[in-house]
Short mmCIF file of C-alpha atoms in Angstrom, two decimals:
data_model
loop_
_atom_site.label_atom_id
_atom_site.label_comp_id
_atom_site.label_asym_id
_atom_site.label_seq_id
_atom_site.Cartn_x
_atom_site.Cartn_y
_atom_site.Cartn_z
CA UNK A 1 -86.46 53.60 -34.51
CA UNK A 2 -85.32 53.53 -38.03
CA UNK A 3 -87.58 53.65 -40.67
CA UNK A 4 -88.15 53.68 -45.12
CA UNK A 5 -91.43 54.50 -46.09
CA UNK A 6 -91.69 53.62 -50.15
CA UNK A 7 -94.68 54.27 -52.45
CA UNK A 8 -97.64 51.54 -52.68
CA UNK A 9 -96.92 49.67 -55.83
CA UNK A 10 -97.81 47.76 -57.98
CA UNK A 11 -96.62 50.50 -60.26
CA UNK A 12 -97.52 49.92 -64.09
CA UNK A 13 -95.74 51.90 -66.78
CA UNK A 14 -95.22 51.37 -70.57
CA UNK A 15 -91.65 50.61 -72.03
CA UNK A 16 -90.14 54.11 -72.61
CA UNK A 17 -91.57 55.71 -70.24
CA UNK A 18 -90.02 57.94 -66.89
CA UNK A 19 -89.31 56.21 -63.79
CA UNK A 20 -90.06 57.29 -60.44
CA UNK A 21 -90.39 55.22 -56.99
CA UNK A 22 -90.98 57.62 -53.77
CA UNK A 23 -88.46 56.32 -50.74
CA UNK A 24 -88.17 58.77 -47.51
CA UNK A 25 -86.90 57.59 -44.45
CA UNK A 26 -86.37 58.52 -40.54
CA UNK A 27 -82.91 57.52 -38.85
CA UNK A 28 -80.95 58.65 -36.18
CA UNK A 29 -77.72 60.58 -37.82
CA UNK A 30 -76.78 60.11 -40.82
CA UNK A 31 -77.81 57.07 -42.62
CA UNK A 32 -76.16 55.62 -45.69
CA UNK A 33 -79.13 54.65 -48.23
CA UNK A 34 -79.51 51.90 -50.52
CA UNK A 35 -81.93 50.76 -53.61
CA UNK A 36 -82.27 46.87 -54.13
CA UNK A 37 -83.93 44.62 -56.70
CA UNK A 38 -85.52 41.43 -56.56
CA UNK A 39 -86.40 39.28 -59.87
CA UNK A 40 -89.03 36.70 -59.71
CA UNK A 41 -87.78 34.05 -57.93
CA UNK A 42 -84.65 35.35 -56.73
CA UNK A 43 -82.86 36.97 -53.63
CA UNK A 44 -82.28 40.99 -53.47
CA UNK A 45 -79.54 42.46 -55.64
CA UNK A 46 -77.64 45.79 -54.67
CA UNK A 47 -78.93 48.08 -57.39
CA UNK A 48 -77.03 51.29 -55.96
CA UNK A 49 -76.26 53.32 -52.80
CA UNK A 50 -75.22 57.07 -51.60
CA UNK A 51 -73.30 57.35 -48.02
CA UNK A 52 -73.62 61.23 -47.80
CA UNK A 53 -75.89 63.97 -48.07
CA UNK A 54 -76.20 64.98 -51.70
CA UNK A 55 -74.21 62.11 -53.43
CA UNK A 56 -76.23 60.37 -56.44
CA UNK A 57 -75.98 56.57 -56.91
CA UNK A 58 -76.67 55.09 -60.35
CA UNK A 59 -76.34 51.69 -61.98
CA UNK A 60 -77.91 50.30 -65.15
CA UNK A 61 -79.60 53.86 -66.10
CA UNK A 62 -81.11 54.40 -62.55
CA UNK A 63 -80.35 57.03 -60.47
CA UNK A 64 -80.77 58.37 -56.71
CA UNK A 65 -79.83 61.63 -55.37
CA UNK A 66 -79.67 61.63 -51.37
CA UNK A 67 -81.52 64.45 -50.09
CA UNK A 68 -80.99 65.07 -46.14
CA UNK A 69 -83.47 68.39 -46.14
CA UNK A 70 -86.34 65.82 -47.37
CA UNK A 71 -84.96 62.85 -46.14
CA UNK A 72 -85.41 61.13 -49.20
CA UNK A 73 -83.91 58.85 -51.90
CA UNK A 74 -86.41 58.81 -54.91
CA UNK A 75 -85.42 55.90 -57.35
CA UNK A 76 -85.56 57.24 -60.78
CA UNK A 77 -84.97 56.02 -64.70
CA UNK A 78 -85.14 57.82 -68.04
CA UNK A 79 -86.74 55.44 -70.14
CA UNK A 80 -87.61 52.04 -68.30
CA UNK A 81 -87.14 48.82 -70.57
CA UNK A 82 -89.60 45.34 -69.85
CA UNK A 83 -86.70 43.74 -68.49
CA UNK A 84 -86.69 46.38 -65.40
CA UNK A 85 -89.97 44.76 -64.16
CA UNK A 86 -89.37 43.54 -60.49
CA UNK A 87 -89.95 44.49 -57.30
CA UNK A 88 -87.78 47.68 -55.92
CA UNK A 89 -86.35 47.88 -52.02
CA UNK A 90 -85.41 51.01 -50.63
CA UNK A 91 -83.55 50.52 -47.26
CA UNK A 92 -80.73 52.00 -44.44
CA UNK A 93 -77.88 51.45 -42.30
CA UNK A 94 -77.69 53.31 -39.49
CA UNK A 95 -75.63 53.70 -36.91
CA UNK A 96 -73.38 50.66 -35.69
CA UNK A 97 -73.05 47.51 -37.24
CA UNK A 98 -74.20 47.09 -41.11
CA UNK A 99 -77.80 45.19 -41.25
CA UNK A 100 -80.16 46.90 -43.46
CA UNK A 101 -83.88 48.56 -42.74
CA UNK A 102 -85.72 47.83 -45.56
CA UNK A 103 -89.24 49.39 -46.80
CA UNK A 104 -92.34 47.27 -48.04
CA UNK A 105 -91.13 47.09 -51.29
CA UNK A 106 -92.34 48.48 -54.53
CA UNK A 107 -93.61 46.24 -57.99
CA UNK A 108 -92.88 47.70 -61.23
CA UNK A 109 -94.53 46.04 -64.31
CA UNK A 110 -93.31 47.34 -67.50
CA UNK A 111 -95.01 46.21 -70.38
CA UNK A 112 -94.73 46.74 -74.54
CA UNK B 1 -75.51 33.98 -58.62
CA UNK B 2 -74.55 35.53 -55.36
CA UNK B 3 -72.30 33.22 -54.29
CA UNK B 4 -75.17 32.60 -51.71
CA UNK B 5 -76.67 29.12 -51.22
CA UNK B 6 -79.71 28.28 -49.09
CA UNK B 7 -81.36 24.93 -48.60
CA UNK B 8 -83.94 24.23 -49.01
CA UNK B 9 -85.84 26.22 -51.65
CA UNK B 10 -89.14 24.88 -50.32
CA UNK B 11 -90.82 23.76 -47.23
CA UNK B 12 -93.92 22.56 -46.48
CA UNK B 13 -94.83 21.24 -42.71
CA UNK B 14 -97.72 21.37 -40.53
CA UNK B 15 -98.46 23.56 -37.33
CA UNK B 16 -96.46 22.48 -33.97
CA UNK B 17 -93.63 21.50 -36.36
CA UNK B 18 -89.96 22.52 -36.14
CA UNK B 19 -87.78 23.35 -39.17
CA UNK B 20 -84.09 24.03 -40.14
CA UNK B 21 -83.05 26.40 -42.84
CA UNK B 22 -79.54 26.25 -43.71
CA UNK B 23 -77.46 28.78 -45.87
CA UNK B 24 -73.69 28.99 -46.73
CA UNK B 25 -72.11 32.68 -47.35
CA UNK B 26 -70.13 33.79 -49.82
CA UNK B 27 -66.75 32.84 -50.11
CA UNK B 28 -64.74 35.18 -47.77
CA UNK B 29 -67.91 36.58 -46.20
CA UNK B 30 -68.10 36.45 -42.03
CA UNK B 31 -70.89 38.12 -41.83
CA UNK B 32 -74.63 36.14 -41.99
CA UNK B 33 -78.27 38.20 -41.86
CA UNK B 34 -81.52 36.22 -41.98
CA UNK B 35 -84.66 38.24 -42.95
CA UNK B 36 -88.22 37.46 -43.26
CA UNK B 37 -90.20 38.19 -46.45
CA UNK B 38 -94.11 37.79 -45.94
CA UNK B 39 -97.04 39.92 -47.86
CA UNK B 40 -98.26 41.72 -44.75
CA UNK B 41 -94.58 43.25 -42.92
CA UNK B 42 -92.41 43.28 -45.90
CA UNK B 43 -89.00 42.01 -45.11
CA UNK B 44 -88.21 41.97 -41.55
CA UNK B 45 -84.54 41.57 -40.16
CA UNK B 46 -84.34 38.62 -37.43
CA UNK B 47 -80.63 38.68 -36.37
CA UNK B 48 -76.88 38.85 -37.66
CA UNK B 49 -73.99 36.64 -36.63
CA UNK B 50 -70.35 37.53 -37.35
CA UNK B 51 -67.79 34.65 -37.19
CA UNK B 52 -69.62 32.60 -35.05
CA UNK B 53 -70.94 34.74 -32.70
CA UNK B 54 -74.56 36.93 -32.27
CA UNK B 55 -74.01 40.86 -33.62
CA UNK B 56 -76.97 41.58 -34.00
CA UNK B 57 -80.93 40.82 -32.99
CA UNK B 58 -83.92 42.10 -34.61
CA UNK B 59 -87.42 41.16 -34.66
CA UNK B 60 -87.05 37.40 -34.34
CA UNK B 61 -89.63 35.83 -32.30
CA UNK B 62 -88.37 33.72 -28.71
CA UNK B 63 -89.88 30.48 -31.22
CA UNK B 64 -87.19 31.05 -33.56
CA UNK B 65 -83.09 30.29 -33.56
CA UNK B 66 -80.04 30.82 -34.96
CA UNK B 67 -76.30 29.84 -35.45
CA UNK B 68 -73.43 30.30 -37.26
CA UNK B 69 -70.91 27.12 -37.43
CA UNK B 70 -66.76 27.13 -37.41
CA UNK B 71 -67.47 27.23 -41.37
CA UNK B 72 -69.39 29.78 -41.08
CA UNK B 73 -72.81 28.19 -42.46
CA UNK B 74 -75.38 29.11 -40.96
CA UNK B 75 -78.97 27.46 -39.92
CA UNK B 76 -82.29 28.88 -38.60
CA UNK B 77 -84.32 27.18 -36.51
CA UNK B 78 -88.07 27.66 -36.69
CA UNK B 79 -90.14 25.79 -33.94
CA UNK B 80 -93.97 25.54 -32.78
CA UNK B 81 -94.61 26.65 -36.49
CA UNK B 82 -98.17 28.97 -36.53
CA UNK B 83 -99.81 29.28 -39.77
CA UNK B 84 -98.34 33.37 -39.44
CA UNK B 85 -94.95 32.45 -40.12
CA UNK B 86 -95.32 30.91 -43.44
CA UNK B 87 -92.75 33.27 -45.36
CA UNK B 88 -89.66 33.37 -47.63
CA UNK B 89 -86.90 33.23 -45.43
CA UNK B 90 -83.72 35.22 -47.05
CA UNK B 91 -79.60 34.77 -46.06
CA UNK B 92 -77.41 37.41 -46.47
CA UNK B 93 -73.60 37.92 -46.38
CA UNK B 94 -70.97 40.70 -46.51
CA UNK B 95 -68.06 41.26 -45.49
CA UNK B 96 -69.10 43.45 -42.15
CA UNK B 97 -66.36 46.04 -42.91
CA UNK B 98 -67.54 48.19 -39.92
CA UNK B 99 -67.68 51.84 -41.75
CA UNK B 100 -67.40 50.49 -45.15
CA UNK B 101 -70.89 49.76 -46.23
CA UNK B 102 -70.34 46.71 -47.46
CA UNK B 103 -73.47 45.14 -49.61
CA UNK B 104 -75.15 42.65 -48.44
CA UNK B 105 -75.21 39.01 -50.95
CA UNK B 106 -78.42 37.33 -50.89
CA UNK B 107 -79.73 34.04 -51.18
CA UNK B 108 -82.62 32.93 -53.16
CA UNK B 109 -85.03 31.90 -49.96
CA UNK B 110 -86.48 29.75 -48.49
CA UNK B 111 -90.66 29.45 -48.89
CA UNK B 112 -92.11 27.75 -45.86
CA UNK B 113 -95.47 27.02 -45.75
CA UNK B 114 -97.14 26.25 -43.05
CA UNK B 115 -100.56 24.44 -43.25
#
């Protein structure tokens, strides 16, 4: 079945720094790929997506380049600000119908 | 705001009980997901209903129910609670543009606790 496999977080960086969360999945065809956000205490928000091999999503200074050969979609950001601590979703839609596979999740912590 | 409301935002009840989770869509949206958000699987799809009617059905246990209404709210019914399926319960909507990837909208959860 379909599958996201993300990196283990909690992932702990220091305001500036480079940005990257591991996401590589397993789908029948070709799935279009999504990265969501939760704050604390809220419901996921639709950070950005690619529907194609090779087409880069960004929003808010993140970025994700779908890559069929790896089947991957690495979330990545320059220089990662405080405010960009929460916990990071990659997921899929596959095939029919448009519910979404989600991985585990991953926690970013920023701090000064 | 996501234009996603879900009642309550906490629940606490014992084991054996039986529970109702309710959430209203986004304006315009048919489409309603529930997932399930614990520490150990992550966030689990249970099922999807489009204008009333089942789409689709994921890893929602025999224990567990859903519908949408004519309104298009939608409640999930949790019964012969175990201690395992203390969780935050999400809503979704979209539009369910089949082809169109529409995002998904989602709630702020519901924590149930079970003790």
């Amino acid at each position: 079945g379909d599958s996201v496999t993300q990196m283990e977080g909690p992932v702990t960086l220091s305001e500036e720094a480079f940005l990257t969360i591991n996401c590589t999945y397993t789908a029948t065809g070709y799935p279009s790929l999504f990265w969501y956000v939760q704050y604390p205490g809220e419901g996921l928000q639709l950070l950005l997506k690619a529907t194609k091999a090779d087409d880069k999503g960004s929003n808010k200074g993140f970025e994700a380049t779908y890559r069929k050969e790896t089947t991957s979609f690495h979330l990545e950001k320059g220089s990662v600000q405080v405010s960009d601590s929460a916990v990071y979703f990659c997921a899929l839609r596959a095939g029919g119908g448009n519910k979404l596979t989600f991985g585990t999740g991953t926690q970013l912590k920023v701090e000064l | 705001d996501s234009g996603v409301t879900q009642t309550p935002k906490h629940l606490i009840t014992a084991t054996g009980q039986r529970v109702t989770l309710r959430c209203s869509p986004r304006s315009g949206d048919l489409s309603v997901y529930w997932y399930q958000q614990s520490l150990d699987q992550g966030l689990q799809f249970l099922i999807q209903y489009y204008n009333g009617e089942e789409r689709a059905k994921g890893n929602i246990l025999e224990r567990f129910s859903a519908q949408q209404f004519p309104d298009l709210h939608s409640e999930l019914n949790l019964s012969s609670l175990e201690l395992g399926d203390s969780a935050l319960y999400f809503c979704a909507s979209s539009v369910d543009v089949e082809g169109g990837n529409p995002p998904l909208h989602f709630g702020n959860g519901t924590r149930l606790t079970v003790t």
